[in-house]
Coordinates of C-alpha atoms in Angstrom, one line a residue:
Chain A
X25 CA 75.8 -24.4 41.3
X26 CA 74.8 -20.8 41.7
X27 CA 73.7 -20.8 38.0
X28 CA 71.6 -24.0 38.5
X29 CA 69.7 -22.4 41.5
X30 CA 69.0 -19.3 39.4
X31 CA 67.6 -21.3 36.6
X32 CA 65.4 -23.3 39.0
X33 CA 64.1 -20.2 40.6
X34 CA 63.4 -18.7 37.3
X35 CA 61.3 -21.8 36.3
X36 CA 59.5 -21.7 39.6
X37 CA 58.8 -18.1 39.1
X38 CA 57.4 -18.6 35.7
X39 CA 55.1 -21.4 36.9
X40 CA 53.9 -19.1 39.6
X41 CA 53.3 -16.4 37.1
X42 CA 51.2 -18.8 35.0
X43 CA 49.3 -19.9 38.1
X44 CA 48.7 -16.2 39.0
X45 CA 47.6 -15.5 35.5
X46 CA 45.2 -18.4 35.5
X47 CA 43.8 -17.3 38.9
X48 CA 43.3 -13.8 37.6
X49 CA 41.6 -15.0 34.5
X50 CA 39.4 -17.4 36.5
X51 CA 38.3 -14.5 38.6
X52 CA 37.7 -12.4 35.6
X53 CA 35.5 -15.1 33.9
X54 CA 33.5 -15.4 37.1
X55 CA 32.9 -11.7 37.2
X56 CA 32.1 -11.6 33.5
X57 CA 29.1 -13.8 34.2
X58 CA 27.5 -10.8 35.7
X59 CA 29.6 -7.8 34.8
X60 CA 29.8 -6.6 31.2
X61 CA 33.0 -4.8 31.8
X62 CA 34.7 -7.9 32.9
X63 CA 33.5 -9.6 29.7
X64 CA 34.8 -6.6 27.9
X65 CA 38.3 -7.3 29.2
X66 CA 38.1 -10.9 28.0
X67 CA 36.8 -9.7 24.7
X68 CA 39.7 -7.2 24.3
X69 CA 42.2 -9.9 25.1
X70 CA 40.8 -12.6 22.8
X71 CA 39.1 -10.8 19.9
X72 CA 42.2 -10.6 17.7
X73 CA 43.4 -14.2 18.2
X74 CA 39.9 -15.6 17.6
X75 CA 39.4 -13.3 14.5
X76 CA 42.7 -14.4 13.1
X77 CA 42.0 -18.0 13.8
X78 CA 38.8 -17.8 11.8
X79 CA 40.5 -15.8 9.0
X80 CA 43.1 -18.5 8.8
X81 CA 40.5 -21.1 8.5
X82 CA 38.2 -19.4 6.1
X83 CA 40.4 -16.9 4.3
X84 CA 37.3 -14.7 4.1
X85 CA 37.4 -11.4 6.0
X86 CA 33.7 -10.6 5.8
X87 CA 32.7 -14.1 6.9
X88 CA 35.4 -14.0 9.6
X89 CA 33.9 -10.8 11.0
X90 CA 30.5 -12.4 11.2
X91 CA 31.7 -15.7 12.6
X92 CA 33.8 -13.8 15.2
X93 CA 30.7 -11.9 16.2
X94 CA 28.7 -15.1 16.5
X95 CA 31.5 -16.6 18.6
X96 CA 31.5 -13.9 21.1
X97 CA 27.7 -13.7 21.2
X98 CA 27.6 -17.4 21.8
X99 CA 30.3 -17.0 24.5
X100 CA 28.3 -14.3 26.2
X101 CA 25.2 -16.3 26.0
X102 CA 26.8 -19.3 27.5
X103 CA 29.4 -17.9 29.8
X104 CA 27.3 -18.9 32.8
X105 CA 27.9 -22.6 31.8
X106 CA 31.6 -22.2 31.7
X107 CA 33.3 -23.7 34.8
X108 CA 37.0 -23.4 35.3
X109 CA 38.6 -26.9 35.2
X110 CA 42.2 -25.9 34.5
X111 CA 41.3 -25.4 30.9
X112 CA 41.9 -21.8 29.8
X113 CA 39.0 -19.6 28.8
X114 CA 40.8 -19.1 25.5
X115 CA 40.5 -22.8 24.7
X116 CA 36.7 -22.5 25.3
X117 CA 36.5 -19.6 22.9
X118 CA 38.5 -21.4 20.2
X119 CA 36.2 -24.3 20.6
X120 CA 33.2 -22.1 20.0
X121 CA 34.9 -20.5 17.0
X122 CA 35.7 -24.0 15.6
X123 CA 32.0 -25.0 16.0
X124 CA 30.9 -21.8 14.2
X125 CA 33.4 -22.5 11.4
X126 CA 32.5 -26.2 11.1
X127 CA 28.8 -25.3 11.2
X128 CA 29.3 -22.8 8.4
X129 CA 31.2 -25.3 6.3
X130 CA 28.5 -27.9 6.8
X131 CA 25.8 -25.5 5.7
X132 CA 27.7 -24.3 2.7
X133 CA 29.3 -27.4 1.4
X134 CA 29.0 -26.2 -2.2
X135 CA 28.5 -22.5 -1.8
X136 CA 31.5 -21.3 0.2
X137 CA 33.7 -18.8 -1.5
X138 CA 36.8 -17.5 0.1
X139 CA 38.1 -14.0 -0.5
X140 CA 41.0 -15.5 -2.3
X141 CA 38.8 -17.2 -4.9
X142 CA 36.5 -14.3 -5.5
X143 CA 36.9 -10.8 -4.2
X144 CA 33.7 -9.2 -3.0
X145 CA 32.3 -6.7 -5.3
X146 CA 31.9 -3.8 -3.0
X147 CA 30.1 -0.7 -4.3
X148 CA 32.6 2.0 -3.4
X149 CA 30.0 4.7 -2.7
X150 CA 28.2 2.5 -0.2
X151 CA 31.0 1.3 1.9
X152 CA 30.7 1.8 5.6
X153 CA 33.8 2.0 7.8
X154 CA 33.3 -1.6 8.7
X155 CA 33.1 -2.5 5.1
X156 CA 36.2 -0.6 4.3
X157 CA 38.1 -2.3 7.0
X158 CA 37.0 -5.7 5.7
X159 CA 38.0 -4.7 2.2
X160 CA 41.4 -3.4 3.3
X161 CA 42.3 -6.6 5.2
X162 CA 41.0 -8.7 2.3
X163 CA 43.5 -7.0 0.1
X164 CA 46.2 -7.7 2.6
X165 CA 45.4 -11.4 2.6
X166 CA 45.3 -11.4 -1.2
X167 CA 48.9 -10.2 -1.2
X168 CA 50.1 -13.2 0.8
X169 CA 50.8 -15.7 -1.8
X170 CA 52.0 -18.5 0.5
X171 CA 48.8 -18.2 2.6
X172 CA 46.7 -18.4 -0.5
X173 CA 48.5 -21.5 -1.7
X174 CA 48.2 -23.2 1.6
X175 CA 44.6 -22.2 2.1
X176 CA 43.5 -23.5 -1.3
X177 CA 44.9 -26.8 -0.4
X178 CA 43.6 -26.7 3.2
X179 CA 40.0 -26.2 2.3
X180 CA 40.1 -29.4 0.3
X181 CA 40.9 -31.6 3.3
X182 CA 38.4 -32.5 6.0
X183 CA 37.6 -29.8 8.6
X184 CA 39.0 -32.0 11.4
X185 CA 42.4 -31.9 9.7
X186 CA 42.1 -28.3 8.8
X187 CA 41.3 -27.5 12.4
X188 CA 44.4 -29.1 13.9
X189 CA 46.8 -27.9 11.2
X190 CA 45.7 -24.3 11.5
X191 CA 45.9 -24.5 15.3
X192 CA 49.3 -26.0 15.2
X193 CA 51.0 -24.1 12.4
X194 CA 49.1 -20.9 12.0
X195 CA 48.1 -20.3 15.6
X196 CA 51.3 -21.9 16.9
X197 CA 49.4 -23.9 19.6
X198 CA 51.1 -26.8 21.3
X199 CA 49.7 -30.3 21.1
X200 CA 48.3 -30.1 24.6
X201 CA 46.7 -26.7 23.9
X202 CA 45.1 -28.2 20.8
X203 CA 43.9 -31.1 22.9
X204 CA 42.2 -28.7 25.3
X205 CA 40.6 -26.8 22.5
X206 CA 39.3 -29.8 20.5
X207 CA 38.6 -32.0 23.5
X208 CA 40.6 -34.8 21.9
X209 CA 43.4 -36.8 23.3
X210 CA 46.9 -35.7 22.5
X211 CA 47.6 -39.0 20.7
X212 CA 44.6 -38.3 18.5
X213 CA 45.8 -34.8 17.7
X214 CA 49.2 -36.2 16.6
X215 CA 47.5 -38.7 14.4
X216 CA 45.2 -36.1 12.9
X217 CA 48.1 -33.9 12.2
X218 CA 50.0 -36.7 10.6
X219 CA 47.2 -37.7 8.3
X220 CA 46.3 -34.1 7.6
X221 CA 49.8 -33.2 6.6
X222 CA 50.0 -36.2 4.3
X223 CA 46.8 -35.2 2.5
X224 CA 48.0 -31.6 2.3
X225 CA 51.3 -32.7 0.8
X226 CA 49.5 -34.6 -1.9
X227 CA 47.3 -31.7 -2.8
X228 CA 50.1 -29.2 -2.8
X229 CA 52.6 -31.1 -4.9
X230 CA 56.1 -30.2 -6.0
X231 CA 55.4 -27.0 -7.9
X232 CA 54.3 -25.3 -4.7
X233 CA 57.5 -26.3 -3.0
X234 CA 59.5 -24.8 -5.8
X235 CA 57.6 -21.6 -5.7
X236 CA 58.1 -21.3 -2.0
X237 CA 61.7 -21.9 -1.9
X238 CA 62.3 -19.4 -4.7
X239 CA 60.7 -16.6 -2.8
Chain T
X41 CA 58.2 -32.4 -1.7
X42 CA 58.0 -34.7 1.2
X43 CA 56.1 -34.3 4.4
X44 CA 59.0 -32.9 6.3
X45 CA 59.5 -30.2 3.8
X46 CA 55.9 -29.2 4.2
X47 CA 56.1 -29.3 7.9
X48 CA 59.2 -27.1 7.8
X49 CA 57.4 -24.6 5.6
X50 CA 54.4 -24.6 7.9
X51 CA 56.5 -24.3 11.0
X52 CA 58.2 -21.2 9.7
X53 CA 55.1 -19.8 8.1
X54 CA 53.8 -16.5 9.4
X55 CA 50.1 -16.3 8.5
X56 CA 48.5 -12.9 7.9
X57 CA 47.6 -11.0 11.0
X58 CA 44.6 -8.9 10.4
X59 CA 43.1 -6.1 12.5
X60 CA 39.6 -5.0 12.7
X61 CA 39.5 -1.9 14.9
X62 CA 36.2 -0.6 13.8
X63 CA 34.4 -3.9 13.7
X64 CA 35.9 -4.8 17.0
X65 CA 34.6 -1.6 18.7
X66 CA 31.3 -2.1 17.1
X67 CA 31.0 -5.7 18.3
X68 CA 32.3 -4.7 21.8
X69 CA 29.5 -2.1 22.1
X70 CA 26.9 -4.6 21.0
X71 CA 28.1 -7.2 23.4
X72 CA 28.4 -5.0 26.4
X73 CA 25.0 -3.4 25.7
X74 CA 23.4 -6.7 24.9
X75 CA 20.3 -7.6 26.8
X76 CA 21.8 -11.1 27.2
X77 CA 23.2 -9.7 30.4
X78 CA 20.8 -10.2 33.3
X79 CA 18.8 -12.8 31.4
X80 CA 18.4 -16.0 33.3
X81 CA 20.5 -14.7 36.2
X82 CA 17.7 -15.4 38.7
X83 CA 17.4 -18.9 37.2
X84 CA 21.1 -19.5 37.7
X85 CA 20.8 -18.6 41.3
X86 CA 18.1 -21.2 42.0
X87 CA 19.1 -24.5 43.4
X88 CA 18.1 -27.7 41.5
X89 CA 15.4 -28.4 44.1
X90 CA 14.0 -24.9 43.6
X91 CA 14.1 -25.4 39.8
X92 CA 12.2 -28.7 40.1
X93 CA 9.5 -27.0 42.2
X94 CA 9.2 -24.1 39.8
X95 CA 9.0 -26.5 36.9
X96 CA 6.2 -28.6 38.5
X97 CA 4.3 -25.4 39.4
X98 CA 4.6 -24.2 35.8
X99 CA 3.3 -27.5 34.4
X100 CA 0.4 -27.3 36.8
X101 CA -0.5 -23.8 35.7
X102 CA -0.2 -24.8 32.1
X103 CA -2.6 -27.7 32.5
X104 CA -5.0 -25.5 34.3
X105 CA -4.9 -22.8 31.6
X106 CA -5.3 -25.5 28.9
X107 CA -8.3 -27.0 30.6
X108 CA -9.9 -23.6 30.9
X109 CA -9.3 -22.7 27.2
X110 CA -10.6 -26.1 26.1
X111 CA -13.8 -25.6 27.9
X112 CA -14.1 -22.0 26.7
X113 CA -13.7 -23.1 23.0
X114 CA -16.3 -25.7 23.3
X115 CA -18.7 -23.2 24.6
X116 CA -17.8 -20.7 21.8
X117 CA -18.3 -23.5 19.3
X118 CA -21.8 -24.2 20.6
X119 CA -22.7 -20.6 20.4
X120 CA -21.5 -20.2 16.9
X121 CA -23.2 -23.3 15.7
X122 CA -26.4 -22.1 17.0
X123 CA -26.4 -18.9 15.0
X124 CA -29.0 -18.4 12.3
X125 CA -28.7 -18.2 8.6
X126 CA -30.0 -14.7 8.6
X127 CA -27.1 -13.5 10.7
X128 CA -24.7 -15.0 8.4
X129 CA -26.2 -13.5 5.3
X130 CA -26.2 -10.1 6.9
X131 CA -22.5 -10.0 7.4
X132 CA -21.8 -11.3 3.9
X133 CA -23.9 -8.6 2.3
X134 CA -22.4 -5.8 4.4
X135 CA -18.8 -6.9 3.9
X136 CA -18.5 -8.3 0.5
X137 CA -16.4 -6.5 -2.1
X138 CA -17.1 -6.0 -5.8
X139 CA -14.9 -8.9 -6.5
X140 CA -17.0 -11.5 -4.8
X141 CA -20.4 -12.3 -6.0
X142 CA -23.3 -13.1 -3.8
X143 CA -23.0 -16.8 -4.3
X144 CA -20.0 -17.0 -2.1
X145 CA -20.8 -18.9 1.0
X146 CA -19.0 -20.3 3.9
X147 CA -20.3 -23.6 5.3
X148 CA -19.5 -25.8 8.2
X149 CA -18.5 -29.4 7.6
X150 CA -22.1 -30.5 8.1
X151 CA -23.7 -27.6 6.4
X152 CA -23.8 -25.6 9.6
X153 CA -23.7 -21.9 8.7
X154 CA -21.4 -19.8 10.7
X155 CA -21.6 -16.3 11.9
X156 CA -18.1 -15.2 12.2
X157 CA -17.6 -11.5 12.7
X158 CA -15.6 -10.1 9.9
X159 CA -13.2 -7.3 10.4
X160 CA -12.4 -6.8 6.7
X161 CA -11.6 -8.4 3.5
X162 CA -8.0 -8.2 2.7
X163 CA -6.7 -8.2 -0.9
X164 CA -3.7 -10.4 -1.0
X165 CA -3.0 -10.1 -4.7
X166 CA -5.2 -9.8 -7.7
X167 CA -8.1 -12.1 -7.2
X168 CA -7.0 -13.4 -3.9
X169 CA -8.5 -12.2 -0.7
X170 CA -8.5 -13.3 2.9
X171 CA -11.1 -12.7 5.5
X172 CA -9.9 -11.0 8.6
X173 CA -12.0 -12.2 11.5
X174 CA -12.9 -9.8 14.2
X175 CA -12.5 -12.1 17.1
X176 CA -10.2 -14.9 17.7
X177 CA -11.6 -18.3 17.1
X178 CA -10.1 -21.5 17.9
X179 CA -8.6 -23.7 15.3
X180 CA -11.2 -26.2 16.2
X181 CA -13.9 -23.9 14.9
X182 CA -11.9 -22.7 11.9
X183 CA -11.2 -26.2 10.9
X184 CA -14.9 -26.8 10.5
X185 CA -15.1 -24.2 7.8
X186 CA -15.0 -25.2 4.3
X187 CA -14.3 -22.4 1.9
X188 CA -15.7 -23.6 -1.4
X189 CA -14.3 -20.8 -3.4
X190 CA -10.7 -21.8 -3.7
X191 CA -9.7 -18.2 -4.4
X192 CA -10.2 -17.4 -0.8
X193 CA -7.6 -18.2 1.8
X194 CA -8.4 -18.7 5.3
X195 CA -6.5 -16.6 7.8
X196 CA -5.6 -18.1 11.0
X197 CA -4.6 -14.9 12.6
X198 CA -6.6 -11.8 12.3
X199 CA -3.6 -9.6 13.0
X200 CA -2.7 -9.7 9.3
X201 CA -5.3 -7.0 8.5
X202 CA -2.3 -4.7 8.4
X203 CA -1.0 -6.2 5.3
X204 CA -3.5 -4.6 3.1
X205 CA -2.5 -1.2 4.2
X206 CA 1.0 -1.4 3.2
X207 CA 1.1 -3.6 0.2
X208 CA 1.7 -1.0 -2.4
X209 CA 4.7 0.8 -1.1
X210 CA 8.4 0.6 -0.9
X211 CA 9.5 1.7 2.4
X212 CA 12.4 2.6 4.5
X213 CA 12.0 1.2 8.0
X214 CA 14.1 2.5 10.8
X215 CA 14.2 1.5 14.3
X216 CA 15.2 3.5 17.3
X217 CA 16.5 1.6 20.2
X218 CA 14.6 1.7 23.3
X219 CA 17.7 2.2 25.3
X220 CA 18.5 5.3 23.3
X221 CA 15.0 6.6 23.6
X222 CA 15.3 6.1 27.3
X223 CA 18.6 7.8 27.6
X224 CA 19.2 11.2 29.1
X225 CA 20.0 12.6 25.7
X226 CA 16.4 13.0 24.9
X227 CA 15.6 16.1 26.8
X228 CA 15.4 18.9 24.2
X229 CA 12.4 20.4 22.6
X230 CA 12.3 18.9 19.2
X231 CA 13.4 16.0 17.1
X232 CA 15.4 16.5 14.0
X233 CA 16.1 13.9 11.5
X234 CA 19.1 15.0 9.5
X235 CA 19.6 13.6 6.1
X236 CA 22.9 14.3 4.5
X237 CA 23.2 14.6 0.8
X238 CA 24.1 11.0 0.3
X239 CA 21.1 9.9 2.3
X240 CA 18.9 12.4 0.4
X241 CA 19.7 10.6 -2.8
X242 CA 18.6 7.4 -1.3
X243 CA 15.4 8.7 0.0
X244 CA 14.7 10.6 -3.1
X245 CA 14.6 7.4 -5.0
X246 CA 11.6 6.4 -3.0
X247 CA 9.8 9.7 -3.0
X248 CA 7.2 8.6 -5.4
X249 CA 6.0 5.7 -3.4
X250 CA 8.3 6.0 -0.5
X251 CA 7.5 5.8 3.1
X252 CA 9.6 6.1 6.2
X253 CA 8.6 3.8 8.9
X254 CA 9.3 4.5 12.5
X255 CA 9.7 1.5 14.7
X256 CA 10.4 1.6 18.3
X257 CA 10.7 -2.1 18.7
X258 CA 13.3 -3.8 20.6
X259 CA 16.4 -5.2 19.1
X260 CA 19.5 -6.9 20.6
X261 CA 21.7 -4.8 18.4
X262 CA 20.5 -1.4 19.1
X263 CA 23.7 0.2 20.0
X264 CA 25.5 -1.3 17.1
X265 CA 23.5 0.0 14.3
X266 CA 22.9 3.3 15.8
X267 CA 26.6 3.8 15.9
X268 CA 27.0 2.8 12.3
X269 CA 28.2 5.6 10.1
X270 CA 25.2 5.3 7.8
X271 CA 22.9 5.6 10.8
X272 CA 24.8 8.5 12.2
X273 CA 24.1 10.4 9.0
X274 CA 20.4 10.3 10.0
X275 CA 21.0 11.7 13.4
X276 CA 18.4 12.4 15.9
X277 CA 19.2 15.4 17.9
X278 CA 17.5 17.9 20.2
X279 CA 15.1 15.3 21.3
X280 CA 12.1 15.5 23.4
X281 CA 11.7 13.8 26.6
X282 CA 10.7 10.6 24.9
X283 CA 10.4 8.7 28.1
X284 CA 7.1 10.4 28.5
X285 CA 6.0 10.8 25.0
X286 CA 7.3 8.1 22.8
X287 CA 7.1 5.2 25.1
X288 CA 3.6 5.8 26.2
X289 CA 2.0 7.2 23.1
X290 CA 4.4 7.5 20.2
X291 CA 1.7 8.1 17.7
X292 CA 0.8 11.4 19.3
X293 CA 4.3 12.6 19.2
X294 CA 4.8 11.6 15.6
X295 CA 1.6 13.4 14.7
X296 CA 3.0 16.5 16.3
X297 CA 6.3 16.1 14.5
X298 CA 4.7 15.7 11.2
X299 CA 2.4 18.6 11.4
X300 CA 5.1 21.2 10.9
X301 CA 6.7 19.6 7.9
X302 CA 5.4 18.1 4.8
X303 CA 5.5 14.8 6.3
X304 CA 2.6 12.5 7.0
X305 CA 2.3 10.0 9.7
X306 CA 0.1 7.0 9.5
X307 CA -2.0 5.4 12.1
X308 CA -0.5 2.5 13.9
X309 CA -1.0 -0.1 11.2
X310 CA 1.8 -2.3 12.2
X311 CA 1.3 -2.5 15.9
X312 CA -0.8 -5.6 15.8
X313 CA 1.1 -7.2 13.0
X314 CA 4.5 -7.1 14.5
X315 CA 3.8 -6.8 18.2
X316 CA 5.9 -3.7 18.0
X317 CA 5.2 -0.1 17.7
X318 CA 5.7 0.8 14.0
X319 CA 4.6 3.8 12.2
X320 CA 4.6 4.9 8.6
X321 CA 5.9 8.3 7.8
X322 CA 5.6 9.6 4.3
X323 CA 7.8 12.4 3.0
X324 CA 6.4 14.5 0.2
X325 CA 8.4 14.5 -2.9
X326 CA 8.6 18.3 -2.9
X327 CA 10.6 18.2 0.3
X328 CA 12.9 15.6 -1.0
X329 CA 13.6 17.5 -4.1
X330 CA 14.6 20.6 -2.3
X331 CA 16.3 18.9 0.6
X332 CA 19.9 19.8 0.9
X333 CA 21.4 19.6 4.4
X334 CA 18.7 18.0 6.4
X335 CA 15.1 17.4 7.1
X336 CA 13.8 18.7 10.4
X337 CA 10.7 17.5 12.1
X338 CA 9.5 19.9 14.7
X339 CA 6.6 20.0 17.1
X340 CA 3.5 22.0 16.2
X341 CA 0.2 22.2 17.9
X342 CA -1.9 21.6 14.8
X343 CA -2.4 18.0 14.1
X344 CA -4.1 17.5 10.8
X345 CA -4.6 15.8 7.5
X346 CA -2.4 12.8 7.9
X347 CA -5.2 10.3 8.4
X348 CA -7.0 10.9 5.1
X349 CA -3.9 11.4 3.1
X350 CA -2.4 8.2 4.0
X351 CA -5.5 6.2 3.9
X352 CA -6.2 7.3 0.4
X353 CA -2.7 6.6 -0.6
X354 CA -2.9 3.2 0.8
X355 CA -6.1 2.4 -0.8
X356 CA -4.5 2.7 -4.2
X357 CA -3.3 -0.8 -4.0
X358 CA -0.7 -2.0 -6.4
X359 CA 1.0 -5.3 -6.6
X360 CA 4.3 -4.0 -5.5
X361 CA 5.1 -5.0 -2.0
X362 CA 7.3 -4.0 0.8
X363 CA 9.6 -6.8 1.4
X364 CA 11.2 -6.3 4.7
X365 CA 12.9 -5.2 7.3
X366 CA 13.4 -4.4 11.0
X367 CA 16.0 -1.8 11.1
X368 CA 17.5 1.0 9.2
X369 CA 20.9 -0.5 8.6
X370 CA 19.2 -3.5 6.8
X371 CA 17.1 -1.3 4.7
X372 CA 19.9 0.9 3.7
X373 CA 21.9 -2.1 2.8
X374 CA 19.3 -3.5 0.6
X375 CA 17.4 -0.6 -0.8
X376 CA 20.1 1.9 -0.4
X377 CA 21.5 2.8 -3.8
X378 CA 19.8 4.6 -6.6
X379 CA 19.8 1.2 -8.3
X380 CA 18.3 -1.0 -5.6
X381 CA 14.8 -2.1 -5.7
X382 CA 12.2 -4.3 -4.4
X383 CA 11.0 -6.6 -7.2
X384 CA 7.5 -5.8 -8.0
X385 CA 6.4 -9.3 -7.2
X386 CA 7.9 -9.5 -3.8
X387 CA 5.6 -9.8 -0.9
X388 CA 6.1 -8.3 2.4
X389 CA 8.6 -10.1 4.4
X390 CA 9.6 -9.1 7.9
X391 CA 12.5 -10.7 9.5
X392 CA 13.1 -11.0 13.1
X393 CA 16.8 -10.0 13.4
X394 CA 17.4 -12.1 16.4
X395 CA 15.8 -15.4 15.3
X396 CA 15.8 -15.0 11.6
X397 CA 12.2 -16.0 11.5
X398 CA 9.6 -14.4 9.3
X399 CA 7.0 -12.3 10.9
X400 CA 3.8 -11.3 9.4
X401 CA 3.7 -13.6 6.5
X402 CA 3.6 -17.0 8.0
X403 CA -0.1 -17.0 8.5
X404 CA -1.0 -16.3 5.0
X405 CA 1.8 -17.4 2.9
X406 CA 2.3 -20.8 4.3
X407 CA 2.6 -22.2 0.8
X408 CA 5.3 -19.7 0.1
X409 CA 7.1 -20.4 3.3
X410 CA 7.5 -24.0 2.3
X411 CA 9.4 -23.0 -0.7
X412 CA 11.6 -20.3 0.5
X413 CA 14.1 -20.2 3.2
X414 CA 14.7 -16.9 5.0
X415 CA 17.3 -16.2 7.5
X416 CA 19.3 -13.3 8.7
X417 CA 22.8 -12.9 9.6
X418 CA 22.9 -12.7 13.3
X419 CA 25.1 -9.7 13.7
X420 CA 25.0 -7.8 10.5
X421 CA 21.4 -8.7 10.1
X422 CA 21.2 -8.8 6.4
X423 CA 18.6 -10.5 4.4
X424 CA 19.0 -13.9 3.0
X425 CA 16.4 -15.4 0.7
X426 CA 16.6 -18.8 -0.7
X427 CA 14.4 -20.0 -3.4
X428 CA 14.1 -23.7 -3.1
X429 CA 11.4 -24.4 -5.6
X430 CA 10.7 -22.5 -8.8
X431 CA 7.3 -24.0 -9.4
X432 CA 5.3 -22.3 -6.7
X433 CA 3.1 -19.3 -7.1
X434 CA 5.5 -16.7 -8.4
X435 CA 5.2 -14.3 -5.6
X436 CA 8.9 -14.0 -5.1
X437 CA 10.0 -15.2 -8.5
X438 CA 13.0 -13.0 -8.8
X439 CA 14.8 -14.0 -5.6
X440 CA 17.7 -16.3 -5.5
X441 CA 20.2 -17.6 -3.0
X442 CA 23.0 -15.4 -1.9
X443 CA 25.9 -16.6 0.0
X444 CA 27.5 -14.5 2.7
X445 CA 26.4 -11.1 3.8
X446 CA 28.5 -8.9 1.6
X447 CA 27.5 -10.9 -1.4
X448 CA 23.9 -10.5 -0.4
X449 CA 24.3 -6.8 -0.3
X450 CA 25.9 -6.5 -3.6
X451 CA 24.1 -9.2 -5.4
X452 CA 20.8 -8.0 -4.2
X453 CA 21.4 -4.5 -5.3
X454 CA 22.6 -5.6 -8.7
X455 CA 19.9 -8.1 -9.1
X456 CA 17.1 -5.7 -8.7
X457 CA 18.6 -2.5 -9.9
X458 CA 17.1 -3.0 -13.3
X459 CA 13.7 -3.7 -11.8
X460 CA 13.7 -0.5 -9.8
X461 CA 14.9 1.6 -12.6
X462 CA 12.1 0.3 -14.8
X463 CA 9.5 0.7 -12.1
X464 CA 10.5 4.1 -11.1
X465 CA 10.7 5.5 -14.5
X466 CA 7.3 4.2 -15.6

């Protein structure tokens, strides 16, 4: 009995923590509408997740750097329109990032090249620190064979499937979180995941599985 | 492999986790210093009712102004149509260039003859000129003009007179953020522009036809590019109190700076064109050749010679054009290496870093604009040029589409390296 009470208290305490965290973030977002430093706090918290989400979608470090910039500029520009409705600020940022990515894919249906497919030809002498950073991370991505394989297949399926698969398996988001980000019902998300995985499976084939299990 | 296998792999998969410390800091600075803050805040504080009232009032003012302009135009039109043939002939004689013969005439649709005050003839390229009108005339008036010689383009905006003055030079344009100029750092007695050895090479490449352009225009990304390493290598230190000097009369300051060094400063050719304060600074080749650690511009009382020097230089019109840009980082990216070049046939293209729109060329090069697509990456602000139709007048015949920003940089440099090499060694 004593153990049960402890567990219950622990659960309640965790919920309270989440509520507190949400309240804190809500207040921060409100302040960020007028105060750059508050926006800076949000930026510090979400820059890495958003950047990595975009990298996982595009597999292109230079492009990701740019789309991440666009995402945060867009967020800054529109933060006054954000109203807290029990949907986290992060979901809103992911949504903007998704729009940036999808917009980019729409504009570059034939011309998009990921870092995996073609490494940028940097001119060493002219590299800025920013360039060097992009290049360094590009090399890191290139070393990740499994990611490369998955991404090659991912880019061949529709963006709506890419989006949910990446959010679910790369960003480790729950169905309800994906639902908040995409604005789609949870049932729809499950359906998209199911169809997306089926298509992905066909594209990847057996050789991939063999390679992965051998690693 | 079945779907469950794939799901298992994906569930256990740890994707790459990348870190951009430098880019992150750069973006953070740009965001927090962005002038997006404060914009529209007063609007957001208005109630819907207040917004409705404000909107109605704005519409009323707009209608009022439109009515006024309409009446004004009609009266201008009447005046112009009443001018005599003698007046018209007078301006033609006094302004014509060698290129045009005396048979050139401008007529109204019903053979009215117009007396439009002409500022100057502008050589666009080879046999093509445009007339820069001294005053603003309404489209209603301009539409009545038939230019029978098809070699002459009609300019809708007289601001473009500036084009003629820069059309033969490759340039490096750099922009100093207003916020930096306004900062308390600018309190010393002189300005120095330090150019490290790497930068020297870059500038050296343009010494024959090279110009540095000073631009004090606004940009949303001021802090960002000023903090870029390549910009830092062109430091500005020991500054004057630029609040007083530069903001009110930057030309005077630049004249002073130039006088002590072998640097010439132009008149304010770009001011009208861009709506921004832009100046041309020319560095003599002899300086660049001996330049080691840095180039220092200091104040001197004697202000001399820059006018005539630059004017003469600019009069020697070639067909090579400045192609862009609005800030230093852009320029360094695209013209930076010893290999980079502006193709000789590229016209001047100025890109608004915020909107990606072209400034300065849309009036004249409407035909070109239909056939190319220009945009700029919002943050990194690189140049993108798309050629959509290869059949148009080959003003930008060497350009092609480049994908993302890094590819632009590298492809651009590669693409035109040969051009530059050839042009500079001729």
